[in-house]
């Protein structure tokens, strides 16, 4: 039974396109769910192998016990024993055929089924790139959400259902990945965490000497010579013969002595270090700081005075016949740019349908390369997405009509409905939805003008993280299942509204589903007449 199940999965696996094998698993929960199922099937297969091996050993054991008794009695009185013709016959039979059969049994490979499953499934396993990607996602989350290394390692995250912790070895692995990226800041944090967990008595195969070797180097790279020396000393206590550490120690002492001399003669090396860190700080874009603060729910920029002018109301789509009797709930999220949220605007059933339609088509989301105008994948947009047409399902068509009714904008010139799924660490860094003047016209082929407005459905709640933030104006919009937000990207003049720059914050815990509709300029000439000035 269990094997049948495995073979079904295996057969399915073979039918999948080859490109499926390595498509950045960490970017969406959907594909990682498949991996969990694969792993579950492999465990079943492994258990079947164990059972087969156990029953084989059981047979061998029985044979050994039987023969043990027999040879015991026989050797006590060999002549008397063999005097019985049946015993003589049985001895011939045993030695001529039965021991041979037993030999075959001992040699029989019970691992066939498991190994072939493993070989086939391995093609669909994540590779080094996926593992590094997942590790980098963890480091990114650590920075964005100001998570302390110990908190992250103990799995004390807000909103988690399945608490999970990192072993000293896991921490060491993360440190090593940071190290290969020349990211000594995170190398230090994670090597220190690994060491801490070992010092607290965690049983592990991680080796303190190795950890200290990486740690002292990372500390040295960041300019803390005294600490690097202290760590190297600690390493040498554990392994006095360590060649590199002995060499480094001599080098550190030499540098230290030189620095002391330089200090005496007035050359200020500390100034140098300070200048360098200042440069580094400047490199760190202020927008990134704002973006990360907003993601954490800090740095919101709305005075109480302005807040008082945000309202909620029942909205009938400007006397749209479909909504006069049953208006929808609308809330102001922000004033400038105006962002409104519609509540209970998509039902759970509709969400399920949209997700099911999108799931088999999800692939890594792309962006327009501003230089070539072509579509490419980018580290700043980590999610999987798919496009749904109104023709393929009455649900999608109904959703499109709803957007038209409530925005008053023509959806026939809009792009198809885009469905996106962000896994843990999935994000979309600050961007504009509209095309800028200095770019090759990304929407030229469409012939429908620029993206006049954005409609964004939240199709899931997110346990932690995953807000949509507007760093220019300091706004954060939190995902809430069944709601949608809407804003204009262009002024009535057709000029882009730069205050609409926005981002999707990395998902910290859980899984985020959204879908959006980008409405275009064509078709809105009478619905939203253009003006000559931006301010109108
Ligand atoms: C987008 C976008 C925001 C979000 O897809 O263009 O900005 O919260 N998404 O997913
Ligand atoms: Fe966007």
Short mmCIF file of C-alpha atoms and ligand atoms in Angstrom, two decimals:
data_model
loop_
_atom_site.label_atom_id
_atom_site.label_comp_id
_atom_site.label_asym_id
_atom_site.label_seq_id
_atom_site.Cartn_x
_atom_site.Cartn_y
_atom_site.Cartn_z
CA UNK A 1 0.00 0.00 0.00
CA UNK A 2 2.57 2.48 1.14
CA UNK A 3 4.79 1.65 -1.78
CA UNK A 4 1.92 2.21 -4.19
CA UNK A 5 1.57 5.68 -2.83
CA UNK A 6 5.25 6.35 -3.32
CA UNK A 7 5.17 5.14 -6.87
CA UNK A 8 2.26 7.41 -7.64
CA UNK A 9 4.28 10.37 -6.43
CA UNK A 10 7.33 9.19 -8.28
CA UNK A 11 5.41 8.83 -11.53
CA UNK A 12 3.97 12.31 -11.08
CA UNK A 13 7.40 13.64 -10.33
CA UNK A 14 8.67 12.32 -13.63
CA UNK A 15 5.91 14.06 -15.54
CA UNK A 16 6.82 17.45 -14.19
CA UNK A 17 8.87 19.72 -16.44
CA UNK A 18 12.60 19.67 -15.75
CA UNK A 19 12.66 23.37 -14.92
CA UNK A 20 10.47 22.59 -11.92
CA UNK A 21 13.47 20.92 -10.29
CA UNK A 22 15.22 24.12 -9.25
CA UNK A 23 12.97 27.11 -9.18
CA UNK A 24 13.96 28.92 -5.97
CA UNK A 25 11.90 26.85 -3.56
CA UNK A 26 12.27 29.36 -0.77
CA UNK A 27 10.28 31.98 -2.68
CA UNK A 28 6.87 30.44 -2.11
CA UNK A 29 5.20 28.19 0.39
CA UNK A 30 3.31 26.37 -2.37
CA UNK A 31 6.35 24.60 -3.75
CA UNK A 32 7.79 24.00 -0.33
CA UNK A 33 4.58 22.17 0.56
CA UNK A 34 5.38 19.75 -2.26
CA UNK A 35 8.79 19.19 -0.68
CA UNK A 36 7.19 18.39 2.67
CA UNK A 37 5.00 15.80 0.96
CA UNK A 38 8.00 14.34 -0.82
CA UNK A 39 9.79 14.08 2.50
CA UNK A 40 6.78 12.42 4.09
CA UNK A 41 6.67 9.83 1.29
CA UNK A 42 10.38 9.20 1.67
CA UNK A 43 9.90 8.51 5.37
CA UNK A 44 7.22 5.93 4.51
CA UNK A 45 9.61 4.33 2.04
CA UNK A 46 12.41 4.35 4.61
CA UNK A 47 10.17 2.70 7.19
CA UNK A 48 9.24 0.01 4.66
CA UNK A 49 12.90 -0.61 4.13
CA UNK A 50 13.48 -0.92 7.89
CA UNK A 51 10.60 -3.41 8.15
CA UNK A 52 11.97 -5.50 5.30
CA UNK A 53 15.44 -5.45 6.85
CA UNK A 54 14.03 -6.40 10.26
CA UNK A 55 12.04 -9.33 8.87
CA UNK A 56 15.13 -10.52 7.02
CA UNK A 57 17.17 -10.38 10.22
CA UNK A 58 14.35 -12.17 12.04
CA UNK A 59 14.51 -15.07 9.56
CA UNK A 60 18.28 -15.23 9.86
CA UNK A 61 18.05 -15.20 13.65
CA UNK A 62 15.56 -18.09 13.67
CA UNK A 63 17.82 -20.12 11.42
CA UNK A 64 20.82 -19.40 13.63
CA UNK A 65 18.93 -20.45 16.78
CA UNK A 66 17.63 -23.62 15.19
CA UNK A 67 21.11 -24.57 13.98
CA UNK A 68 22.63 -23.60 17.31
CA UNK A 69 20.45 -26.17 19.13
CA UNK A 70 20.93 -28.80 16.46
CA UNK A 71 24.71 -28.57 16.28
CA UNK A 72 24.80 -28.55 20.09
CA UNK A 73 23.06 -31.93 20.39
CA UNK A 74 24.81 -33.33 17.33
CA UNK A 75 28.34 -32.53 18.44
CA UNK A 76 27.73 -33.99 21.91
CA UNK A 77 27.28 -37.44 20.35
CA UNK A 78 28.17 -37.22 16.64
CA UNK A 79 28.10 -40.92 15.93
CA UNK A 80 24.83 -41.56 17.71
CA UNK A 81 23.33 -38.54 15.94
CA UNK A 82 24.38 -39.59 12.47
CA UNK A 83 23.33 -43.14 13.18
CA UNK A 84 19.83 -41.94 12.46
CA UNK A 85 19.35 -42.03 8.64
CA UNK A 86 17.05 -39.01 8.67
CA UNK A 87 19.72 -36.95 10.43
CA UNK A 88 22.31 -38.02 7.88
CA UNK A 89 19.98 -37.05 5.02
CA UNK A 90 19.15 -33.72 6.63
CA UNK A 91 22.82 -32.86 7.12
CA UNK A 92 23.45 -33.43 3.41
CA UNK A 93 20.41 -31.34 2.49
CA UNK A 94 21.38 -28.52 4.82
CA UNK A 95 24.90 -28.23 3.63
CA UNK A 96 24.12 -28.71 -0.02
CA UNK A 97 21.12 -26.39 -0.35
CA UNK A 98 19.92 -24.72 2.84
CA UNK A 99 23.13 -22.90 3.80
CA UNK A 100 23.30 -21.65 0.22
CA UNK A 101 19.78 -20.31 0.50
CA UNK A 102 20.68 -18.62 3.73
CA UNK A 103 23.74 -17.08 2.10
CA UNK A 104 21.46 -15.65 -0.59
CA UNK A 105 19.15 -14.27 2.04
CA UNK A 106 22.05 -12.61 3.88
CA UNK A 107 23.28 -11.09 0.64
CA UNK A 108 19.82 -9.97 -0.44
CA UNK A 109 19.60 -6.17 -0.82
CA UNK A 110 16.45 -4.93 0.87
CA UNK A 111 17.22 -1.26 0.16
CA UNK A 112 16.28 -1.33 -3.53
CA UNK A 113 12.88 0.32 -3.20
CA UNK A 114 14.09 3.05 -0.91
CA UNK A 115 17.23 3.81 -2.90
CA UNK A 116 15.39 4.06 -6.22
CA UNK A 117 12.78 6.37 -4.66
CA UNK A 118 15.58 8.46 -3.26
CA UNK A 119 17.36 8.64 -6.61
CA UNK A 120 14.25 9.76 -8.43
CA UNK A 121 13.14 12.25 -5.79
CA UNK A 122 16.59 13.72 -5.41
CA UNK A 123 16.27 15.44 -8.80
CA UNK A 124 13.56 17.60 -7.28
CA UNK A 125 15.44 18.40 -4.09
CA UNK A 126 16.61 21.90 -3.29
CA UNK A 127 20.26 22.55 -4.12
CA UNK A 128 23.02 24.59 -2.49
CA UNK A 129 21.56 27.74 -4.00
CA UNK A 130 18.21 27.06 -2.36
CA UNK A 131 19.85 26.41 1.00
CA UNK A 132 21.87 29.63 0.74
CA UNK A 133 18.73 31.48 -0.37
CA UNK A 134 16.81 30.24 2.65
CA UNK A 135 19.70 31.18 4.95
CA UNK A 136 19.97 34.65 3.46
CA UNK A 137 16.22 35.07 3.89
CA UNK A 138 16.69 34.36 7.61
CA UNK A 139 19.45 36.96 7.85
CA UNK A 140 17.30 39.48 5.97
CA UNK A 141 14.43 38.89 8.38
CA UNK A 142 16.79 39.30 11.29
CA UNK A 143 17.76 42.77 10.03
CA UNK A 144 14.34 43.97 8.92
CA UNK A 145 12.60 42.96 12.11
CA UNK A 146 15.49 43.77 14.48
CA UNK A 147 15.51 40.21 15.78
CA UNK A 148 18.05 39.33 18.33
CA UNK A 149 20.10 36.25 17.38
CA UNK A 150 19.17 34.34 20.53
CA UNK A 151 15.44 35.02 20.02
CA UNK A 152 15.64 33.77 16.46
CA UNK A 153 17.63 30.69 17.44
CA UNK A 154 15.19 29.76 20.22
CA UNK A 155 12.34 30.26 17.75
CA UNK A 156 10.62 32.88 19.93
CA UNK A 157 8.90 34.66 17.06
CA UNK A 158 5.55 36.41 17.31
CA UNK A 159 2.60 34.43 16.01
CA UNK A 160 4.34 31.09 15.41
CA UNK A 161 2.24 27.93 15.56
CA UNK A 162 5.04 25.40 15.37
CA UNK A 163 7.93 26.51 17.49
CA UNK A 164 11.24 25.43 16.11
CA UNK A 165 14.76 26.15 17.29
CA UNK A 166 18.22 26.19 15.76
CA UNK A 167 20.89 23.81 17.00
CA UNK A 168 24.46 24.97 17.55
CA UNK A 169 25.27 23.25 14.27
CA UNK A 170 22.50 25.19 12.44
CA UNK A 171 23.87 28.45 13.87
CA UNK A 172 27.36 27.46 12.72
CA UNK A 173 25.96 26.76 9.23
CA UNK A 174 24.29 30.20 9.07
CA UNK A 175 27.53 31.81 10.21
CA UNK A 176 29.43 29.99 7.47
CA UNK A 177 26.98 31.17 4.80
CA UNK A 178 27.33 34.76 6.04
CA UNK A 179 31.12 34.25 5.97
CA UNK A 180 31.14 33.12 2.33
CA UNK A 181 29.15 36.27 1.53
CA UNK A 182 31.88 38.29 3.31
CA UNK A 183 29.12 39.40 5.69
CA UNK A 184 31.26 39.46 8.85
CA UNK A 185 28.61 41.22 10.88
CA UNK A 186 26.27 38.22 10.66
CA UNK A 187 29.18 35.77 10.81
CA UNK A 188 30.04 37.17 14.22
CA UNK A 189 26.44 37.06 15.46
CA UNK A 190 25.85 33.46 14.43
CA UNK A 191 29.23 32.03 15.40
CA UNK A 192 28.81 33.66 18.80
CA UNK A 193 25.35 32.10 19.11
CA UNK A 194 26.73 28.65 18.21
CA UNK A 195 29.43 29.06 20.83
CA UNK A 196 26.93 30.25 23.42
CA UNK A 197 24.73 27.21 22.89
CA UNK A 198 27.73 24.89 23.21
CA UNK A 199 28.88 26.69 26.36
CA UNK A 200 25.41 26.15 27.79
CA UNK A 201 25.98 22.42 27.38
CA UNK A 202 24.16 21.62 24.15
CA UNK A 203 25.26 18.21 22.87
CA UNK A 204 26.47 18.73 19.33
CA UNK A 205 28.94 17.66 16.72
CA UNK A 206 29.80 21.32 16.10
CA UNK A 207 33.42 21.95 17.04
CA UNK A 208 34.33 24.93 19.24
CA UNK A 209 37.75 25.19 17.59
CA UNK A 210 36.24 25.65 14.13
CA UNK A 211 33.68 28.12 15.45
CA UNK A 212 36.34 30.18 17.22
CA UNK A 213 38.45 30.16 14.06
CA UNK A 214 35.64 31.77 12.01
CA UNK A 215 34.56 34.02 14.85
CA UNK A 216 37.96 35.53 15.52
CA UNK A 217 38.44 36.19 11.81
CA UNK A 218 35.03 37.89 11.49
CA UNK A 219 35.77 40.01 14.56
CA UNK A 220 39.20 40.93 13.21
CA UNK A 221 37.66 41.88 9.85
CA UNK A 222 35.38 44.29 11.66
CA UNK A 223 38.32 45.94 13.34
CA UNK A 224 38.05 44.68 16.94
CA UNK A 225 41.61 43.51 17.36
CA UNK A 226 41.44 43.06 21.14
CA UNK A 227 38.42 40.80 20.90
CA UNK A 228 39.95 38.86 18.00
CA UNK A 229 43.00 38.24 20.18
CA UNK A 230 40.92 37.15 23.13
CA UNK A 231 39.04 34.65 20.92
CA UNK A 232 42.23 33.33 19.38
CA UNK A 233 43.61 32.81 22.90
CA UNK A 234 40.51 30.80 23.71
CA UNK A 235 41.02 28.72 20.59
CA UNK A 236 44.64 28.03 21.53
CA UNK A 237 43.60 26.85 24.98
CA UNK A 238 41.51 24.17 23.25
CA UNK A 239 44.04 23.38 20.56
CA UNK A 240 47.52 24.72 21.39
CA UNK A 241 48.99 23.32 18.17
CA UNK A 242 46.48 25.08 15.86
CA UNK A 243 48.70 26.44 13.11
CA UNK A 244 46.62 29.30 11.77
CA UNK A 245 45.65 30.49 15.23
CA UNK A 246 49.30 30.53 16.31
CA UNK A 247 50.18 32.48 13.19
CA UNK A 248 47.28 34.91 13.68
CA UNK A 249 48.22 35.44 17.33
CA UNK A 250 51.73 36.53 16.33
CA UNK A 251 50.26 38.80 13.66
CA UNK A 252 47.75 40.37 16.07
CA UNK A 253 50.49 41.03 18.61
CA UNK A 254 52.58 42.65 15.92
CA UNK A 255 49.72 44.90 14.74
CA UNK A 256 48.81 45.74 18.32
CA UNK A 257 52.37 46.81 19.08
CA UNK A 258 52.47 48.91 15.92
CA UNK A 259 49.21 50.59 16.77
CA UNK A 260 50.45 51.45 20.24
CA UNK A 261 53.52 53.04 18.74
CA UNK A 262 51.43 54.94 16.22
CA UNK A 263 49.17 56.18 19.00
CA UNK A 264 52.20 57.45 20.90
CA UNK A 265 53.43 59.37 17.90
CA UNK A 266 49.98 60.85 17.41
CA UNK A 267 48.68 59.14 14.25
CA UNK A 268 45.05 58.49 14.88
CA UNK A 269 44.01 55.11 13.56
CA UNK A 270 40.73 55.21 15.44
CA UNK A 271 39.75 58.22 13.39
CA UNK A 272 40.33 56.14 10.31
CA UNK A 273 38.02 53.39 11.55
CA UNK A 274 35.38 55.93 12.46
CA UNK A 275 35.55 57.48 9.01
CA UNK A 276 35.17 54.10 7.40
CA UNK A 277 32.09 53.22 9.43
CA UNK A 278 30.65 56.60 8.57
CA UNK A 279 31.06 55.82 4.89
CA UNK A 280 29.38 52.46 5.48
CA UNK A 281 26.48 54.16 7.26
CA UNK A 282 26.06 56.52 4.34
CA UNK A 283 26.02 53.59 1.95
CA UNK A 284 23.06 52.28 3.84
CA UNK A 285 20.23 53.98 1.96
CA UNK A 286 17.96 56.05 4.16
CA UNK A 287 15.01 54.65 2.22
CA UNK A 288 15.94 51.17 3.35
CA UNK A 289 15.93 52.36 6.97
CA UNK A 290 12.49 53.90 6.53
CA UNK A 291 11.21 50.82 4.77
CA UNK A 292 12.44 48.50 7.52
CA UNK A 293 11.06 50.73 10.27
CA UNK A 294 7.63 50.80 8.63
CA UNK A 295 7.76 47.02 8.23
CA UNK A 296 8.25 46.76 12.00
CA UNK A 297 5.30 49.06 12.55
CA UNK A 298 7.56 51.92 13.65
CA UNK A 299 8.03 55.36 12.13
CA UNK A 300 4.45 55.94 11.03
CA UNK A 301 4.05 59.53 9.92
CA UNK A 302 0.52 60.72 10.58
CA UNK A 303 -0.30 63.53 12.94
CA UNK A 304 -3.40 63.10 15.14
CA UNK A 305 -4.87 66.11 13.31
CA UNK A 306 -4.64 64.31 10.01
CA UNK A 307 -5.77 61.04 11.54
CA UNK A 308 -8.98 62.72 12.65
CA UNK A 309 -9.79 63.37 9.03
CA UNK A 310 -9.69 59.69 8.09
CA UNK A 311 -13.17 58.19 8.00
CA UNK A 312 -14.99 54.99 7.27
CA UNK A 313 -18.24 54.83 5.35
CA UNK A 314 -20.62 52.68 3.36
CA UNK A 315 -19.83 53.17 -0.29
CA UNK A 316 -22.19 52.54 -3.20
CA UNK A 317 -19.66 53.00 -6.03
CA UNK A 318 -20.98 56.48 -6.73
CA UNK A 319 -24.61 55.37 -7.04
CA UNK A 320 -23.76 52.20 -8.92
CA UNK A 321 -27.05 50.22 -9.25
CA UNK A 322 -25.31 47.08 -8.05
CA UNK A 323 -24.31 48.72 -4.77
CA UNK A 324 -27.14 51.10 -3.94
CA UNK A 325 -29.02 48.52 -1.92
CA UNK A 326 -25.93 46.79 -0.58
CA UNK A 327 -23.13 49.30 -0.21
CA UNK A 328 -19.66 48.10 0.82
CA UNK A 329 -17.55 49.11 3.78
CA UNK A 330 -14.78 51.53 2.90
CA UNK A 331 -12.08 52.93 5.19
CA UNK A 332 -9.52 55.68 4.62
CA UNK A 333 -6.06 54.26 5.23
CA UNK A 334 -4.10 57.36 4.24
CA UNK A 335 -4.79 60.88 2.99
CA UNK A 336 -1.89 61.78 0.70
CA UNK A 337 -1.66 59.77 -1.46
CA UNK A 338 -5.22 58.74 -0.84
CA UNK A 339 -5.34 55.03 -0.02
CA UNK A 340 -8.68 53.43 0.73
CA UNK A 341 -9.43 49.96 2.01
CA UNK A 342 -12.55 47.98 1.13
CA UNK A 343 -13.69 45.50 3.78
CA UNK A 344 -15.32 42.08 3.17
CA UNK A 345 -14.80 42.68 -0.52
CA UNK A 346 -13.81 39.15 -1.55
CA UNK A 347 -15.31 36.02 0.03
CA UNK A 348 -13.39 33.03 1.38
CA UNK A 349 -14.86 30.87 -1.42
CA UNK A 350 -13.71 33.33 -4.08
CA UNK A 351 -10.26 33.43 -2.51
CA UNK A 352 -10.05 29.63 -2.57
CA UNK A 353 -11.06 29.53 -6.24
CA UNK A 354 -8.52 32.19 -7.20
CA UNK A 355 -5.76 30.40 -5.26
CA UNK A 356 -6.59 27.02 -6.79
CA UNK A 357 -6.58 28.51 -10.31
CA UNK A 358 -3.25 30.19 -9.68
CA UNK A 359 -1.39 27.41 -7.82
CA UNK A 360 -0.40 25.22 -10.78
CA UNK A 361 0.85 28.30 -12.64
CA UNK A 362 2.84 30.04 -9.94
CA UNK A 363 6.32 30.94 -11.06
CA UNK A 364 8.99 33.31 -9.82
CA UNK A 365 7.76 36.88 -10.24
CA UNK A 366 9.63 39.10 -12.69
CA UNK A 367 10.31 42.83 -12.96
CA UNK A 368 11.04 45.20 -15.84
CA UNK A 369 14.77 45.78 -16.25
CA UNK A 370 14.91 49.59 -16.48
CA UNK A 371 17.83 49.40 -18.92
CA UNK A 372 16.46 46.92 -21.41
CA UNK A 373 12.74 47.11 -20.64
CA UNK A 374 12.75 43.28 -20.58
CA UNK A 375 11.38 41.04 -17.85
CA UNK A 376 13.88 39.46 -15.44
CA UNK A 377 13.94 38.00 -11.90
CA UNK A 378 15.43 40.14 -9.17
CA UNK A 379 16.49 39.62 -5.56
CA UNK A 380 14.34 42.56 -4.52
CA UNK A 381 11.19 40.84 -5.66
CA UNK A 382 10.92 37.42 -4.04
CA UNK A 383 7.53 35.84 -4.63
CA UNK A 384 5.72 33.58 -7.01
CA UNK A 385 2.93 34.84 -9.21
CA UNK A 386 0.47 33.88 -11.92
CA UNK A 387 -1.96 35.75 -14.16
CA UNK A 388 -5.66 34.92 -14.36
CA UNK A 389 -7.94 35.96 -17.17
CA UNK A 390 -11.61 36.82 -16.77
CA UNK A 391 -12.42 34.31 -19.51
CA UNK A 392 -11.29 31.27 -17.59
CA UNK A 393 -13.58 31.51 -14.59
CA UNK A 394 -16.79 33.32 -13.72
CA UNK A 395 -15.22 34.08 -10.34
CA UNK A 396 -12.35 36.03 -11.92
CA UNK A 397 -14.76 37.80 -14.22
CA UNK A 398 -17.02 38.71 -11.28
CA UNK A 399 -14.00 40.09 -9.40
CA UNK A 400 -13.02 42.25 -12.38
CA UNK A 401 -16.54 43.66 -12.61
CA UNK A 402 -16.49 44.43 -8.89
CA UNK A 403 -13.28 46.43 -9.31
CA UNK A 404 -14.82 48.34 -12.23
CA UNK A 405 -17.99 49.11 -10.27
CA UNK A 406 -16.21 50.30 -7.15
CA UNK A 407 -13.41 52.31 -8.76
CA UNK A 408 -15.50 53.69 -11.57
CA UNK A 409 -12.61 52.79 -13.89
CA UNK A 410 -12.83 50.72 -17.07
CA UNK A 411 -11.27 47.29 -16.46
CA UNK A 412 -11.24 46.28 -20.12
CA UNK A 413 -7.86 48.03 -20.50
CA UNK A 414 -6.51 46.67 -17.22
CA UNK A 415 -3.90 43.93 -16.96
CA UNK A 416 -5.11 40.47 -16.05
CA UNK A 417 -5.56 39.64 -12.40
CA UNK A 418 -2.17 38.90 -10.88
CA UNK A 419 -2.03 36.44 -7.99
CA UNK A 420 1.08 36.45 -5.82
CA UNK A 421 2.26 34.22 -3.03
CA UNK A 422 5.07 35.25 -0.71
CA UNK A 423 6.79 32.59 1.39
CA UNK A 424 8.80 33.31 4.53
CA UNK A 425 11.29 36.05 3.62
CA UNK A 426 9.31 36.84 0.47
CA UNK A 427 9.21 40.57 -0.26
CA UNK A 428 9.04 43.29 -2.90
CA UNK A 429 11.37 46.17 -2.12
CA UNK A 430 10.29 49.81 -2.69
CA UNK A 431 9.10 50.43 -6.24
CA UNK A 432 6.58 52.37 -8.33
CA UNK A 433 3.79 50.55 -10.07
CA UNK A 434 3.72 53.13 -12.88
CA UNK A 435 6.31 53.55 -15.65
CA UNK A 436 8.60 56.58 -15.37
CA UNK A 437 9.45 58.93 -18.17
CA UNK A 438 13.13 58.04 -18.17
CA UNK A 439 12.40 54.35 -18.71
CA UNK A 440 11.84 52.52 -21.95
CA UNK A 441 8.07 52.33 -22.09
CA UNK A 442 7.35 49.08 -20.27
CA UNK A 443 3.67 49.13 -21.19
CA UNK A 444 4.06 50.25 -24.79
CA UNK A 445 3.10 46.84 -26.20
CA UNK A 446 -0.14 46.91 -24.27
CA UNK A 447 -1.16 50.16 -25.99
CA UNK A 448 -3.25 51.13 -22.98
CA UNK A 449 -1.03 53.82 -21.46
CA UNK A 450 0.48 53.88 -18.00
CA UNK A 451 -0.79 52.18 -14.83
CA UNK A 452 -3.24 54.76 -13.59
CA UNK A 453 -4.22 52.92 -10.39
CA UNK A 454 -3.57 49.80 -8.29
CA UNK A 455 -6.15 47.54 -6.68
CA UNK A 456 -4.68 45.05 -4.22
CA UNK A 457 -6.65 42.23 -2.58
CA UNK A 458 -5.33 40.64 0.60
CA UNK A 459 -6.21 36.98 0.29
CA UNK A 460 -4.70 35.81 3.58
CA UNK A 461 -3.85 37.06 7.01
CA UNK A 462 -0.12 37.04 7.74
CA UNK A 463 0.99 35.84 11.19
CA UNK A 464 3.87 38.33 11.33
CA UNK A 465 5.38 40.77 8.84
CA UNK A 466 4.23 41.22 5.25
CA UNK A 467 2.83 44.77 5.46
CA UNK A 468 2.52 46.98 2.38
CA UNK A 469 4.45 50.14 3.21
CA UNK A 470 4.88 53.56 1.58
CA UNK A 471 8.31 54.85 2.71
CA UNK A 472 7.98 58.29 1.05
CA UNK A 473 5.02 59.20 3.23
CA UNK A 474 5.49 56.83 6.18
CA UNK A 475 2.39 54.67 5.74
CA UNK A 476 1.99 50.97 6.64
CA UNK A 477 -0.98 48.94 5.45
CA UNK A 478 -1.42 45.60 7.17
CA UNK A 479 -2.75 42.57 5.30
CA UNK A 480 -6.22 41.48 6.35
CA UNK A 481 -7.92 38.60 4.62
CA UNK A 482 -10.93 39.57 2.50
CA UNK A 483 -10.01 43.26 2.22
CA UNK A 484 -8.54 45.26 -0.66
CA UNK A 485 -6.71 48.57 -0.95
CA UNK A 486 -6.85 51.02 -3.83
CA UNK A 487 -4.81 54.04 -4.82
CA UNK A 488 -4.09 56.17 -7.89
CA UNK A 489 -0.51 56.02 -9.19
CA UNK A 490 -0.97 58.97 -11.56
CA UNK A 491 -2.26 62.48 -11.00
CA UNK A 492 -5.23 63.50 -13.17
CA UNK A 493 -2.63 65.26 -15.35
CA UNK A 494 -1.09 61.88 -16.16
CA UNK A 495 2.07 62.69 -14.19
CA UNK A 496 3.33 59.95 -11.90
CA UNK A 497 2.66 60.45 -8.18
CA UNK A 498 6.05 59.70 -6.61
CA UNK A 499 4.54 59.54 -3.16
CA UNK A 500 2.97 56.19 -4.12
CA UNK A 501 6.36 54.45 -3.95
CA UNK A 502 5.66 51.31 -1.93
CA UNK A 503 6.96 47.90 -0.91
CA UNK A 504 5.80 44.51 0.31
CA UNK A 505 7.66 43.79 3.57
CA UNK A 506 9.24 40.36 4.02
CA UNK A 507 6.95 37.76 5.55
CA UNK A 508 8.32 36.87 8.99
CA UNK A 509 5.93 34.10 9.98
CA UNK A 510 3.26 32.52 7.79
CA UNK A 511 2.42 32.94 4.18
CA UNK A 512 1.00 35.87 2.23
CA UNK A 513 -1.42 35.71 -0.68
CA UNK A 514 -2.42 38.85 -2.57
CA UNK A 515 -3.86 39.56 -5.95
CA UNK A 516 -3.74 42.80 -7.81
CA UNK A 517 -5.27 44.54 -10.73
CA UNK A 518 -3.39 47.30 -12.47
CA UNK A 519 -5.76 49.69 -14.19
CA UNK A 520 -4.51 51.63 -17.20
CA UNK A 521 -5.09 55.11 -18.60
CA UNK A 522 -6.99 54.19 -21.75
CA UNK A 523 -10.71 53.96 -21.29
CA UNK A 524 -10.74 56.34 -18.33
CA UNK A 525 -10.95 59.54 -20.45
CA UNK A 526 -14.54 60.20 -19.40
CA UNK A 527 -14.41 58.35 -16.13
CA UNK A 528 -11.45 60.32 -14.74
CA UNK A 529 -10.93 63.25 -17.09
CA UNK A 530 -7.38 64.49 -17.21
CA UNK A 531 -6.35 67.96 -16.14
CA UNK A 532 -3.50 70.22 -17.08
CA UNK A 533 -2.11 70.71 -13.60
CA UNK A 534 -0.89 68.10 -11.13
CA UNK A 535 -2.70 69.76 -8.30
CA UNK A 536 -6.20 69.54 -9.65
C1 LIG B 1 3.05 44.74 -6.17
C2 LIG B 1 2.98 45.19 -4.77
C3 LIG B 1 2.35 44.83 -2.48
C4 LIG B 1 2.05 43.72 -1.55
O1 LIG B 1 2.84 43.54 -6.42
O2 LIG B 1 3.31 45.57 -7.04
O3 LIG B 1 3.35 46.27 -4.53
O4 LIG B 1 1.81 43.99 -0.37
N1 LIG B 1 2.51 44.37 -3.81
O5 LIG B 1 2.07 42.57 -1.97
FE1 LIG B 2 3.48 47.49 -6.30
#
